[in-house]
Short mmCIF file of N, CA and C in Angstrom, two decimals:
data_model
loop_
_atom_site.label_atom_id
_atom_site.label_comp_id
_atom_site.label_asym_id
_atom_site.label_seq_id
_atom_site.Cartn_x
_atom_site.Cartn_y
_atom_site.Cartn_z
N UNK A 285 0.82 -1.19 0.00
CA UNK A 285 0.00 0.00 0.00
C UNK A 285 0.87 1.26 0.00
N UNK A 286 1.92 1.00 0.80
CA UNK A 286 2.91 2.55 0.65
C UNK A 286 3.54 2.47 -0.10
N UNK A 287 4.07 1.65 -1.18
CA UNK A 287 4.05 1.53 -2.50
C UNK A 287 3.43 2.57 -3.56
N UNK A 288 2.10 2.21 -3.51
CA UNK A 288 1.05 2.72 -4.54
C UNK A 288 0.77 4.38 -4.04
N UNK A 289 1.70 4.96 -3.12
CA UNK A 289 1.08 5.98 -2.53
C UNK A 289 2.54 7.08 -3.22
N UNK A 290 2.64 7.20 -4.37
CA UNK A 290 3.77 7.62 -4.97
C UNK A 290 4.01 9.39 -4.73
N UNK A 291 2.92 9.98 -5.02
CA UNK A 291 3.43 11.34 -4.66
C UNK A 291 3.52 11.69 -3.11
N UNK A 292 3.37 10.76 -2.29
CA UNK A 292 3.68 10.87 -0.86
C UNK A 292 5.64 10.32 -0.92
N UNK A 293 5.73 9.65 -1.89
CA UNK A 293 7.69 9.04 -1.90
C UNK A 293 8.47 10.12 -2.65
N UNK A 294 7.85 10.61 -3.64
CA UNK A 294 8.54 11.11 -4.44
C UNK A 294 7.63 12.71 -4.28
N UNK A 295 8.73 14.01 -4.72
CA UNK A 295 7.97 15.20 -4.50
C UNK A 295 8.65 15.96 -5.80
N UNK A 296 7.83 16.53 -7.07
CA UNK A 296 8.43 16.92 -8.06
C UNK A 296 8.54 18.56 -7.26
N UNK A 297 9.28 19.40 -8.00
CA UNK A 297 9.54 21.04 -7.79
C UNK A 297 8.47 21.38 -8.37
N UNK A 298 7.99 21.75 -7.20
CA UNK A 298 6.33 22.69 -6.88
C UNK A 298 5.65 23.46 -7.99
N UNK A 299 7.00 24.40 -8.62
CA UNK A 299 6.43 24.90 -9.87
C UNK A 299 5.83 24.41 -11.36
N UNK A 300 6.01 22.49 -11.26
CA UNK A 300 6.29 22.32 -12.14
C UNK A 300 4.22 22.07 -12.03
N UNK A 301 3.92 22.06 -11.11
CA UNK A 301 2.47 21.53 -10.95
C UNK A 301 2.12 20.22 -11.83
N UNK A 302 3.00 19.16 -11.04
CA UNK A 302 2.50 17.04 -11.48
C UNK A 302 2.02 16.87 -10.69
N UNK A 303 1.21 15.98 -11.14
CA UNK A 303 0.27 15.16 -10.20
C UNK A 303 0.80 13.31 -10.59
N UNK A 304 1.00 12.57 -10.06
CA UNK A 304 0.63 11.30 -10.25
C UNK A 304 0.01 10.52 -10.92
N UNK A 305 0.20 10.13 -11.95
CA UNK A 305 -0.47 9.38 -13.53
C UNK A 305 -0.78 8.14 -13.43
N UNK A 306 0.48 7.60 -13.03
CA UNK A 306 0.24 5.98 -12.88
C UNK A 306 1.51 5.13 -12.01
N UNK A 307 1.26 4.14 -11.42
CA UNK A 307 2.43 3.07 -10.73
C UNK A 307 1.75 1.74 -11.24
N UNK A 308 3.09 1.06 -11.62
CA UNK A 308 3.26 -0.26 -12.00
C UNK A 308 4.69 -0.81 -10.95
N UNK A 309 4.00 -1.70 -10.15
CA UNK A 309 4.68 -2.71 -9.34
C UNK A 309 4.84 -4.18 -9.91
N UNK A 310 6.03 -4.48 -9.74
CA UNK A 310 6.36 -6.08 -10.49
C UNK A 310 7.75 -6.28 -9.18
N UNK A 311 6.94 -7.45 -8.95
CA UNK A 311 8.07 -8.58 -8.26
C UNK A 311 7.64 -10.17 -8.13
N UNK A 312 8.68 -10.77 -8.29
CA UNK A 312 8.23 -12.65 -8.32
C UNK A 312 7.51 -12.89 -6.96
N UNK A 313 8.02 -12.03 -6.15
CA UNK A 313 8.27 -12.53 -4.31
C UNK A 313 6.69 -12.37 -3.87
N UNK A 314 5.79 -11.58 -4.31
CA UNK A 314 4.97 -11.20 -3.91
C UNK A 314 3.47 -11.59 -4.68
N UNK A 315 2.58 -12.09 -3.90
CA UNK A 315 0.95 -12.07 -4.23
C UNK A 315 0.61 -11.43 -5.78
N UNK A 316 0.24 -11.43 -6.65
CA UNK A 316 -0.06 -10.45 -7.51
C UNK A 316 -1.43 -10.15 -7.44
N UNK A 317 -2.13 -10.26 -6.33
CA UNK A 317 -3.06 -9.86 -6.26
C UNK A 317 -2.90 -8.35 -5.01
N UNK A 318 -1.55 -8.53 -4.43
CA UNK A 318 -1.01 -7.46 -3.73
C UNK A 318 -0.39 -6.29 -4.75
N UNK A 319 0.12 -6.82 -5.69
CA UNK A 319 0.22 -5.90 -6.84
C UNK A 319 -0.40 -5.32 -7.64
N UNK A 320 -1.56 -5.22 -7.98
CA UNK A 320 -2.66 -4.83 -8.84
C UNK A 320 -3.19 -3.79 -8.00
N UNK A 321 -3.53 -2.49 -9.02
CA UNK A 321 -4.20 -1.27 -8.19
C UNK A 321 -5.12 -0.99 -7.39
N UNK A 322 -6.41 -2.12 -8.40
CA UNK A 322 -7.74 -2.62 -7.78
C UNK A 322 -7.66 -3.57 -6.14
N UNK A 323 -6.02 -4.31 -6.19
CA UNK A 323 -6.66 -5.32 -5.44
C UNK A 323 -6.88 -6.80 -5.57
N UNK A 324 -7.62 -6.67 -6.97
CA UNK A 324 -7.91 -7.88 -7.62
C UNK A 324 -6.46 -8.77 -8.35
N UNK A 325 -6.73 -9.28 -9.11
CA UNK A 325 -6.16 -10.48 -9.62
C UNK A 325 -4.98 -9.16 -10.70
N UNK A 326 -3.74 -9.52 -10.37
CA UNK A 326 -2.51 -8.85 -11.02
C UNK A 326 -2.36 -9.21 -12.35
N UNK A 327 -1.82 -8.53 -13.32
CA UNK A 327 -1.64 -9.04 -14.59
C UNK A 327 -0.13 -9.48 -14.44
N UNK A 328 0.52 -10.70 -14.78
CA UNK A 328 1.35 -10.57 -14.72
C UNK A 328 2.58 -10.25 -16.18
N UNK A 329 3.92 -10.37 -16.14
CA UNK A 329 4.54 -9.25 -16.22
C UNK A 329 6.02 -10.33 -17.12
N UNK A 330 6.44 -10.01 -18.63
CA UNK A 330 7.43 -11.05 -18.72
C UNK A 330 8.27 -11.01 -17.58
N UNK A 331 9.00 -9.66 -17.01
CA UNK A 331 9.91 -9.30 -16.29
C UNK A 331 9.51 -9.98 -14.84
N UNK A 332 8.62 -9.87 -14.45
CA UNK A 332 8.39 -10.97 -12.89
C UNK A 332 8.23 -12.39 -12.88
N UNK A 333 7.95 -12.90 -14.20
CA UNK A 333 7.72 -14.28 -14.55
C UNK A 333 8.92 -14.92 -14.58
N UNK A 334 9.98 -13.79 -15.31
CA UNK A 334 11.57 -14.79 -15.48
C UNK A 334 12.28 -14.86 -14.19
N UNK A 335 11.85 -14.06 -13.19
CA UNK A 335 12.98 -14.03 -11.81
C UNK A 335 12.43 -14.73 -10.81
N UNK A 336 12.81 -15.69 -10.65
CA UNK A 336 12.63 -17.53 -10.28
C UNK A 336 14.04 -17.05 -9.28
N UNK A 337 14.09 -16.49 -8.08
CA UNK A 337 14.77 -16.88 -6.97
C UNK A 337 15.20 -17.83 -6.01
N UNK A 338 15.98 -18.77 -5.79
CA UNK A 338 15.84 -19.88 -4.96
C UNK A 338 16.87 -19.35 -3.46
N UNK A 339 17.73 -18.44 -3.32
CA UNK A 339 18.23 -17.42 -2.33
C UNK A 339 17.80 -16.57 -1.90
N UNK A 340 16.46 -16.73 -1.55
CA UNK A 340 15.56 -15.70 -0.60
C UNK A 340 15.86 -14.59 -0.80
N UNK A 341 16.36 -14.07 -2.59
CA UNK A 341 16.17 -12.58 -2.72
C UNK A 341 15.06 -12.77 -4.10
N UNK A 342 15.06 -11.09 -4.13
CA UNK A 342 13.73 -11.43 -5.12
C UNK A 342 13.74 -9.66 -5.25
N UNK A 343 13.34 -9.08 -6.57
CA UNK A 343 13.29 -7.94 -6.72
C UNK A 343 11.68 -7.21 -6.90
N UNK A 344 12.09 -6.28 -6.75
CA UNK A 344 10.72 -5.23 -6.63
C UNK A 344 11.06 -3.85 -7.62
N UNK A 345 10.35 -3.99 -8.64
CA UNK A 345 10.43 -3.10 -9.51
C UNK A 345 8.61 -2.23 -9.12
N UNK A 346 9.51 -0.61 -9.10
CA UNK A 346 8.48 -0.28 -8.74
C UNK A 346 8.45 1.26 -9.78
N UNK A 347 7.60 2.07 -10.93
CA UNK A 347 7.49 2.80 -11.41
C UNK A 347 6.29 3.50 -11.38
N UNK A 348 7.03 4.85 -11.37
CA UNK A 348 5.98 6.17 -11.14
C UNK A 348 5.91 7.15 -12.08
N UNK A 349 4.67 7.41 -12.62
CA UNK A 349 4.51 8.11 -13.92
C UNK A 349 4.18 9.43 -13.53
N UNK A 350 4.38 10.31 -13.35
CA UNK A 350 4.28 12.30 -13.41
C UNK A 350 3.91 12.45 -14.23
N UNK A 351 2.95 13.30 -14.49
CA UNK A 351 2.13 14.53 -15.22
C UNK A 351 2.56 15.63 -14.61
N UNK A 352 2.94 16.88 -15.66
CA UNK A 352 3.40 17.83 -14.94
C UNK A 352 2.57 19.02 -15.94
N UNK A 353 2.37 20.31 -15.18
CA UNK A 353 1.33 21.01 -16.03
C UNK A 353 2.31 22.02 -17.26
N UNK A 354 3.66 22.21 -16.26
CA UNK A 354 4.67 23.25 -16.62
C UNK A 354 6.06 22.21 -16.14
N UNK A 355 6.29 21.53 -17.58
CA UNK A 355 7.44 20.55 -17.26
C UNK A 355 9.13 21.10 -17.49
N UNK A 356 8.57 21.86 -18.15
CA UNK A 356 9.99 23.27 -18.21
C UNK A 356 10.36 23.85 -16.59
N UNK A 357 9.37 23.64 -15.66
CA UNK A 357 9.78 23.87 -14.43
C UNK A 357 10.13 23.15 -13.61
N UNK A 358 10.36 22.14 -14.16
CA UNK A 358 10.67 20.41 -13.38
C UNK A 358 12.25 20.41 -13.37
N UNK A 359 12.31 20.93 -12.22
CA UNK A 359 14.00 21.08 -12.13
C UNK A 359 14.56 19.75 -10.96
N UNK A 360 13.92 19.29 -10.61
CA UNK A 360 14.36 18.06 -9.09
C UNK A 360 13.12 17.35 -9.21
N UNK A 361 13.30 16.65 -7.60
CA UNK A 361 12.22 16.10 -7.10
C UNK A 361 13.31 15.57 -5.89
N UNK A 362 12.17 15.15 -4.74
CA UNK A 362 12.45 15.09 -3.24
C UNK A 362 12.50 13.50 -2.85
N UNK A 363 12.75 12.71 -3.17
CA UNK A 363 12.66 11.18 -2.78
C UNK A 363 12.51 10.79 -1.15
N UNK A 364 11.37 10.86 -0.87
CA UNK A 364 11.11 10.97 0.86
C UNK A 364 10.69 9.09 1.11
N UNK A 365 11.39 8.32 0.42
CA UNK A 365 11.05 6.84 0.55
C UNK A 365 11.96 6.64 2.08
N UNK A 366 12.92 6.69 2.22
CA UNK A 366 13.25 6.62 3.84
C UNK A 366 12.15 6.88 4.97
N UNK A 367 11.37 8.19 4.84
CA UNK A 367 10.27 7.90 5.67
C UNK A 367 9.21 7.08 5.56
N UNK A 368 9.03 6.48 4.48
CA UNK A 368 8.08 5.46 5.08
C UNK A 368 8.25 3.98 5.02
N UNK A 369 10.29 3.69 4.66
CA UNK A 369 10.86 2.75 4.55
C UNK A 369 12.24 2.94 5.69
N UNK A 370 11.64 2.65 6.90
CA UNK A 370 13.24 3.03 8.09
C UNK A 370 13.82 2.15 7.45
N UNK A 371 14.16 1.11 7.00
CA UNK A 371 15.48 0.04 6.96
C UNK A 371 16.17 0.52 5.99
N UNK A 372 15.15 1.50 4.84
CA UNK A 372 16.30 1.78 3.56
C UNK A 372 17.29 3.15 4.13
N UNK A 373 18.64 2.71 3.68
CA UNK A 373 19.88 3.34 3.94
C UNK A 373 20.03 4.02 2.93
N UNK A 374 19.90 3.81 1.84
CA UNK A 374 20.25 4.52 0.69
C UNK A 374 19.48 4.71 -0.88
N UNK A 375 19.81 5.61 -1.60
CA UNK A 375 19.34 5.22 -3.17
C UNK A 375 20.47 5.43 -4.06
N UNK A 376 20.90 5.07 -5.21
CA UNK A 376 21.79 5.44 -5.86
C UNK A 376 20.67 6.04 -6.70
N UNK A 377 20.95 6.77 -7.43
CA UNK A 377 20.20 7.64 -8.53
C UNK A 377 21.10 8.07 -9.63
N UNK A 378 20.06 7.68 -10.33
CA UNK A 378 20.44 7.99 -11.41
C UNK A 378 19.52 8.97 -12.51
N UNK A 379 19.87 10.08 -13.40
CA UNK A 379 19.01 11.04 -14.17
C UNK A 379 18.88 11.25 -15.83
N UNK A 380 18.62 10.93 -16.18
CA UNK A 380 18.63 10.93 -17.86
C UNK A 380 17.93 12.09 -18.10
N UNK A 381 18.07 13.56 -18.73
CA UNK A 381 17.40 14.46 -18.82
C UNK A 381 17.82 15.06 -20.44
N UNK A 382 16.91 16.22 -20.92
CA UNK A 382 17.48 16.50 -22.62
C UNK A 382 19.18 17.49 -22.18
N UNK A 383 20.06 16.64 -22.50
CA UNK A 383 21.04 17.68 -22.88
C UNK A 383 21.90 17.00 -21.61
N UNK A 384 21.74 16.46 -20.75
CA UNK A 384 22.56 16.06 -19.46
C UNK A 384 22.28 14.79 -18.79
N UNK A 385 23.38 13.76 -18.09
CA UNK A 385 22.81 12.69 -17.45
C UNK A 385 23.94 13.36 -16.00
N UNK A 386 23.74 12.82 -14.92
CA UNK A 386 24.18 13.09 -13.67
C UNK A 386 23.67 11.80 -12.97
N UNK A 387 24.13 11.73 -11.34
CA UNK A 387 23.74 10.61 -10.39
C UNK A 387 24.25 11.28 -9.22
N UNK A 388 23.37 10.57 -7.90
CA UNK A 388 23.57 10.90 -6.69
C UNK A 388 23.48 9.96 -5.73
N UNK A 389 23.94 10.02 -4.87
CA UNK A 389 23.32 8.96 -3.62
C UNK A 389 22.51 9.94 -3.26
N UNK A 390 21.04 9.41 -2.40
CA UNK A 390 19.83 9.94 -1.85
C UNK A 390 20.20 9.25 -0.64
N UNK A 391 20.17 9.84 0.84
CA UNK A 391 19.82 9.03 1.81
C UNK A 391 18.69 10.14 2.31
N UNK A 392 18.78 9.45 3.82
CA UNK A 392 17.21 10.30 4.88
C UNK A 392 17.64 11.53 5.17
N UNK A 393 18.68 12.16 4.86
CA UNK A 393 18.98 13.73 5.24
C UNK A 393 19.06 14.13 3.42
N UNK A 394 19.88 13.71 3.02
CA UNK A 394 19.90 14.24 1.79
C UNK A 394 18.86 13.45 0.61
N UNK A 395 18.40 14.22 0.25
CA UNK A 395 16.54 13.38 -0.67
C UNK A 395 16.59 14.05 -1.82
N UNK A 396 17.60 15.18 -1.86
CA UNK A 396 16.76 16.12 -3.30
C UNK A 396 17.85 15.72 -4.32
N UNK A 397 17.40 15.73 -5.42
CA UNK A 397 17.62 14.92 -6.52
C UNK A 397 17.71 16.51 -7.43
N UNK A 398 18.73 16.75 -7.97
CA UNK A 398 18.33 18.27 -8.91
C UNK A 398 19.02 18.07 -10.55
N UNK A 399 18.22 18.27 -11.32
CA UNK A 399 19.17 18.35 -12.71
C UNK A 399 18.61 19.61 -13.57
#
């Protein structure tokens, strides 16, 4: 559920006025009926079907789609997933933007992401 709650993890620059479009969750490890927006029965996914774990790891792909009204003003965004994930220590980040790529570590003091 704090998953699916994306503009509460992620915070675009205020001016750019996004709202939250869409999240698509995929992992082997998990229910796919825990994955689906509704609730109901998950569609599943080539990418979760091939990752067959037998070492009690297992990945979680998780994507968040922005709508932004004024995307020329989309200069960052705030990655506040530490608060509602205490165990995560870190993010590596990474930015693909027109004209520049950059990367950062994100932890719980430092969150803002700028390109």
């Amino acid at each position: 559920a704090k998953l699916r709650q994306g503009e509460r993890l992620f915070v675009p620059t205020g001016a750019a006025r996004c709202r939250l479009a869409e999240v698509v969750i995929e992992s082997p490890a998990l229910d796919p009926a825990l994955l689906s927006e509704a609730g109901g029965a998950g569609r599943p996914t080539p990418r979760a079907a091939s990752q067959d774990h037998d070492d009690g790891h297992a990945d979680l792909v998780a994507q968040y789609r922005f709508v932004c009204d004024r995307p020329a003003a989309l200069t960052g965004m705030e990655a506040r997933l530490a608060e509602q994930f205490k165990g995560l220590r870190r993010i590596d980040a990474q930015v693909v933007a027109p004209g520049k790529q950059s990367a950062a570590r994100l932890t719980a003091r430092a969150r803002a992401l700028s390109w």
